[in-house]
PDB file of C-alpha atoms in Angstrom:
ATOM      1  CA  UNK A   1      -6.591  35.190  10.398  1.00  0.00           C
ATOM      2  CA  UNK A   2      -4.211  34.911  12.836  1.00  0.00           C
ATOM      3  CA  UNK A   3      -2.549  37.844  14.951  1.00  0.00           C
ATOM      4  CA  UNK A   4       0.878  36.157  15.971  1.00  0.00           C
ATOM      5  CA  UNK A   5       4.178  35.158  13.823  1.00  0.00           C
ATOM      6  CA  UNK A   6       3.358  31.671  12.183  1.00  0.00           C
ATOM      7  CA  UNK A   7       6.424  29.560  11.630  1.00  0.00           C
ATOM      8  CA  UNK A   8       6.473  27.817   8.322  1.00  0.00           C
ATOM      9  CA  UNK A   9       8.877  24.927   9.634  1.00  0.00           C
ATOM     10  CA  UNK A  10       5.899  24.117  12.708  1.00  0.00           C
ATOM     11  CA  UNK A  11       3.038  24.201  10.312  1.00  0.00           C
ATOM     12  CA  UNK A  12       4.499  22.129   7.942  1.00  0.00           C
ATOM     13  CA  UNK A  13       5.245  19.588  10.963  1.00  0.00           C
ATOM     14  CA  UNK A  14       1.895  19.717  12.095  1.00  0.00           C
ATOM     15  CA  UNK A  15       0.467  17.697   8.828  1.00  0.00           C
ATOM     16  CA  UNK A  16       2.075  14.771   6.785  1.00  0.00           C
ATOM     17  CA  UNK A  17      -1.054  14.544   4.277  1.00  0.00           C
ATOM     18  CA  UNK A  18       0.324  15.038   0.673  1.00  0.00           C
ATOM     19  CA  UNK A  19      -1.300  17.102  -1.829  1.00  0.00           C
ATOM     20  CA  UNK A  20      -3.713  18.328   0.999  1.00  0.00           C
ATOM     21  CA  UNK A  21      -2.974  22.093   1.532  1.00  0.00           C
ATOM     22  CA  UNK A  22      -3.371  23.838   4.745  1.00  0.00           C
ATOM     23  CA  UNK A  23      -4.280  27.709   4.956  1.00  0.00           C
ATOM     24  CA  UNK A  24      -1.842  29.387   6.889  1.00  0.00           C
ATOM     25  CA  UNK A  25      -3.515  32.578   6.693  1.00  0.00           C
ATOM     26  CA  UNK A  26      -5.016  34.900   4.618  1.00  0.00           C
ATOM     27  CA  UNK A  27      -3.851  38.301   2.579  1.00  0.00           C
ATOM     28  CA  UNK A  28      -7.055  40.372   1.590  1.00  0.00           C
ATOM     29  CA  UNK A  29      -8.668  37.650  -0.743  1.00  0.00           C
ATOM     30  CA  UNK A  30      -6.009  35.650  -1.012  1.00  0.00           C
ATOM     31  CA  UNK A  31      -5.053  32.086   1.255  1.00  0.00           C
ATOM     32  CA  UNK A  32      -1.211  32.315   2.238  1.00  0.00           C
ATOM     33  CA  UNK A  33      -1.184  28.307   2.372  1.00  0.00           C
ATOM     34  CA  UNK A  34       1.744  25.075   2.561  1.00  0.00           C
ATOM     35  CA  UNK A  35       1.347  21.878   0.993  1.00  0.00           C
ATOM     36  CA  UNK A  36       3.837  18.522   1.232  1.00  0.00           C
ATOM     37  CA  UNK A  37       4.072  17.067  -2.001  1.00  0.00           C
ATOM     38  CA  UNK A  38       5.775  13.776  -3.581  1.00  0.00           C
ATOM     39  CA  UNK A  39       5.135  11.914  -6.840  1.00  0.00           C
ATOM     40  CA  UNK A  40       2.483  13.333  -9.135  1.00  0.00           C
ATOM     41  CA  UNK A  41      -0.366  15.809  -9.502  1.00  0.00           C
ATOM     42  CA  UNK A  42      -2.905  16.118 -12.084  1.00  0.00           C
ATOM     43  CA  UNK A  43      -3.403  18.415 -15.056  1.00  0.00           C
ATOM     44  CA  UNK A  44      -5.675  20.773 -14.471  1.00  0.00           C
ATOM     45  CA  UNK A  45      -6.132  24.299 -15.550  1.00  0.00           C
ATOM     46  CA  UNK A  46      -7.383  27.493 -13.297  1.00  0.00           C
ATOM     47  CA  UNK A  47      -9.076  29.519 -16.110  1.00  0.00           C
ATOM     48  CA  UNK A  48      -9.527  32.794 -13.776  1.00  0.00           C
ATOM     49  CA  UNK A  49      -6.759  32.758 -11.551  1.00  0.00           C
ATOM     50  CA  UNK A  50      -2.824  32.617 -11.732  1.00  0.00           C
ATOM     51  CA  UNK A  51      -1.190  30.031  -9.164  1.00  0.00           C
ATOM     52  CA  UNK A  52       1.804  31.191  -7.039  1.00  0.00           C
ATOM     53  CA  UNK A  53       4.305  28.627  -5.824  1.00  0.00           C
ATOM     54  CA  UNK A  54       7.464  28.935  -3.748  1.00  0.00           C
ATOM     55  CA  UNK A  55       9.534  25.704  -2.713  1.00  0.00           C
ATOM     56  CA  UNK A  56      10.513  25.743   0.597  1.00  0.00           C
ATOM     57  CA  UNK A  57      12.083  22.333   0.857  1.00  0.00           C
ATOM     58  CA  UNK A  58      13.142  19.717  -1.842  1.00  0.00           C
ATOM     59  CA  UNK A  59      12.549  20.251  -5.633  1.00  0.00           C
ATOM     60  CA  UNK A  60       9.267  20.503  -7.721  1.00  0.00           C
ATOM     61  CA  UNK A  61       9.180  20.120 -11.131  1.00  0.00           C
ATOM     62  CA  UNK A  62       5.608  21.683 -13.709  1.00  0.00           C
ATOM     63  CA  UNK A  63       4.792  20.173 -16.443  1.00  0.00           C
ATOM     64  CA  UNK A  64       2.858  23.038 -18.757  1.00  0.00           C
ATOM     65  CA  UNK A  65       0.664  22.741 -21.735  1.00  0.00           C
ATOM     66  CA  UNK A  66       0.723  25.913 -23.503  1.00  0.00           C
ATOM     67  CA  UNK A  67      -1.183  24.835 -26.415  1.00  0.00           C
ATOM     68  CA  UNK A  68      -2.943  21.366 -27.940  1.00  0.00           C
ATOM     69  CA  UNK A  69      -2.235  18.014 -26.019  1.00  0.00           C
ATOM     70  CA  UNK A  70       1.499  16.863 -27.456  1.00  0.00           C
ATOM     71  CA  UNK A  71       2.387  20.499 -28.505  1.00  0.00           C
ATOM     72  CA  UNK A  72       4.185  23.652 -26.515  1.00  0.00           C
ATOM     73  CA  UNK A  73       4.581  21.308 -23.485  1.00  0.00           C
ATOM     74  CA  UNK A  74       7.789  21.680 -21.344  1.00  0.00           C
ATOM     75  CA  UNK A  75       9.131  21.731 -17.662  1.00  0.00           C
ATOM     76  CA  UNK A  76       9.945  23.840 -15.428  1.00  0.00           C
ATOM     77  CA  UNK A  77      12.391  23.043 -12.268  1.00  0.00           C
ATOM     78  CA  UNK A  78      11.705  25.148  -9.103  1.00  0.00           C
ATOM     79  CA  UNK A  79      14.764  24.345  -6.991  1.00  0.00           C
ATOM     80  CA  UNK A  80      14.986  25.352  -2.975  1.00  0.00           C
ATOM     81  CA  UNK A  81      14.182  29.104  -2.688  1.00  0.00           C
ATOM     82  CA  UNK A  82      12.423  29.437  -6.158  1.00  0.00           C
ATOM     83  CA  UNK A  83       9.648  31.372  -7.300  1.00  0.00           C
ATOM     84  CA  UNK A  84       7.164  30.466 -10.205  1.00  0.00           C
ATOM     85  CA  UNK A  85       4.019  31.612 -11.582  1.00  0.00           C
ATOM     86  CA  UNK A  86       1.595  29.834 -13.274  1.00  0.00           C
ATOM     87  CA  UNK A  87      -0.545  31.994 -15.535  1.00  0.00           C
ATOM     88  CA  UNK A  88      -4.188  31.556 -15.723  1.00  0.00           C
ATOM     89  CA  UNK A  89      -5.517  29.445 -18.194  1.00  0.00           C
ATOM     90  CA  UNK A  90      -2.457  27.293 -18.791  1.00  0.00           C
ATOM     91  CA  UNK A  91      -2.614  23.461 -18.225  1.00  0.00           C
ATOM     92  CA  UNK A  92      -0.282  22.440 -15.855  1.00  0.00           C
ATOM     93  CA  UNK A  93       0.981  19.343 -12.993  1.00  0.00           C
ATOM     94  CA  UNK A  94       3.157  19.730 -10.315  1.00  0.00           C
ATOM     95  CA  UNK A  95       5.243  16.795  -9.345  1.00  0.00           C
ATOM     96  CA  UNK A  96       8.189  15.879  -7.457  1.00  0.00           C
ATOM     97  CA  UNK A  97      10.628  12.698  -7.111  1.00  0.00           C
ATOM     98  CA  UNK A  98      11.649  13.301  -3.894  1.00  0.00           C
ATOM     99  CA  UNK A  99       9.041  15.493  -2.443  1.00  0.00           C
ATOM    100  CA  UNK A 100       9.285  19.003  -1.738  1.00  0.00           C
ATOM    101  CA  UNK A 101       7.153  21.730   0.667  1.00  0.00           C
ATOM    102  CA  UNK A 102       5.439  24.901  -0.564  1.00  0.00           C
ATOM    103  CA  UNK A 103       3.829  28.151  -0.321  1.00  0.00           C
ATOM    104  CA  UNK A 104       0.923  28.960  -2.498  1.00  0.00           C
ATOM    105  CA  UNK A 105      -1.023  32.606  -2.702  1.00  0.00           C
ATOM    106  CA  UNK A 106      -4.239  31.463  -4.360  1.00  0.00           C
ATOM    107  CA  UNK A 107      -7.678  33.892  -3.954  1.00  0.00           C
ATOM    108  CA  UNK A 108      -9.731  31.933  -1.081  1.00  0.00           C
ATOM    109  CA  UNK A 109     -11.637  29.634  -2.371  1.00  0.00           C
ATOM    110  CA  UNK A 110      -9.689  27.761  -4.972  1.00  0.00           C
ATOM    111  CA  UNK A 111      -9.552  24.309  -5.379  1.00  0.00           C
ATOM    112  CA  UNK A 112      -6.189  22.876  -6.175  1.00  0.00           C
ATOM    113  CA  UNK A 113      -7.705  20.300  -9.080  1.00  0.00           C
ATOM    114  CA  UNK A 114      -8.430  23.941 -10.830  1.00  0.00           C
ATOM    115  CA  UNK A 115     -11.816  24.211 -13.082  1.00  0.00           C
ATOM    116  CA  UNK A 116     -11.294  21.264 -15.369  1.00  0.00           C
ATOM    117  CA  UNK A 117      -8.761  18.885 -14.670  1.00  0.00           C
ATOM    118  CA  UNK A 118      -8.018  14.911 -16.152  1.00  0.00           C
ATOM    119  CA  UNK A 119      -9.611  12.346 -13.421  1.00  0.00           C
ATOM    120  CA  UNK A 120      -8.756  12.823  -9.856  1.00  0.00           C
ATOM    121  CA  UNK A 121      -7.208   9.925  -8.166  1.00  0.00           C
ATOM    122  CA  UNK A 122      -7.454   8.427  -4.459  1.00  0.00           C
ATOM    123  CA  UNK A 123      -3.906  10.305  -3.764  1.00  0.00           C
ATOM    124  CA  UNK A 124      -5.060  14.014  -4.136  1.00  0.00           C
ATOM    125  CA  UNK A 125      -6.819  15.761  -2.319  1.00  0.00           C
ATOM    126  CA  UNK A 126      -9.603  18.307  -4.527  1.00  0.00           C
ATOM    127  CA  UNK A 127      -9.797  20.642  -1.511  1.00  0.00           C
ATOM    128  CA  UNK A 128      -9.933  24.368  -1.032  1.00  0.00           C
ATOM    129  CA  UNK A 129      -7.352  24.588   1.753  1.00  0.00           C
ATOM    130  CA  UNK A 130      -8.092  22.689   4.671  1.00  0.00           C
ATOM    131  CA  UNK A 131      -7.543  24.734   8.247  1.00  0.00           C
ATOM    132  CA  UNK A 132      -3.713  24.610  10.148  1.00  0.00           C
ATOM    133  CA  UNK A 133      -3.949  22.353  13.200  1.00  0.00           C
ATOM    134  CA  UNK A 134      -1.346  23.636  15.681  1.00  0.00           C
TER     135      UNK A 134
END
């Protein structure tokens, strides 16, 4: 944890890995971290833990699956400035066209492919957070 101001335009110079989130710090259980993100995620679910996401640059767009494969499914748009919650135990992939920057709350220790998830490919990352260089 750190003890001085952390700017959120340095950290998210100090990495260029996508999908790969760094920890900026940490709120009682929680990691405060930032992630770069462009093209596509992967569905996965987090069956005991919501997922907190707040663009700070570009656009991101979730896909959610709120019931079978091919049913409830829709999108939401998180635009600059926006605020979403994903609620435990709903399928879901992030994704953005042009790429975008965020803040996550998760409780330490999550892993951003969730608890089940489809296959992970060579693009993403299945970390819990990796440390901020600075």
């Amino acid at each position: 944890m750190t003890t001085e101001p952390i700017s959120l335009t340095d950290a998210l110079d100090s990495f260029d890995a996508l999908w790969s989130p760094r920890v900026l710090t940490r709120v009682n259980d929680y990691d405060v971290r930032v992630a770069k993100v462009h093209g596509e995620h992967i569905w996965h679910v987090h069956e005991n833990t919501d997922e907190f996401f707040l663009v700070v640059d570009g656009a991101l767009d979730i896909d959610l699956r709120d019931g079978p494969i091919g049913e409830d499914e829709r999108t939401v748009t998180l635009p600059r400035g926006a605020v979403f919650v994903v609620a435990r135990g709903v399928w879901h992939r992030p994704r953005s066209a042009d790429g975008a920057s965020l803040l996550l709350f998760e409780p330490s220790g999550t892993s951003t492919v969730g608890d089940a998830h489809d296959p992970v490919p060579d693009h993403v990352d299945a970390t819990t957070g990796h440390a901020l260089t600075r």
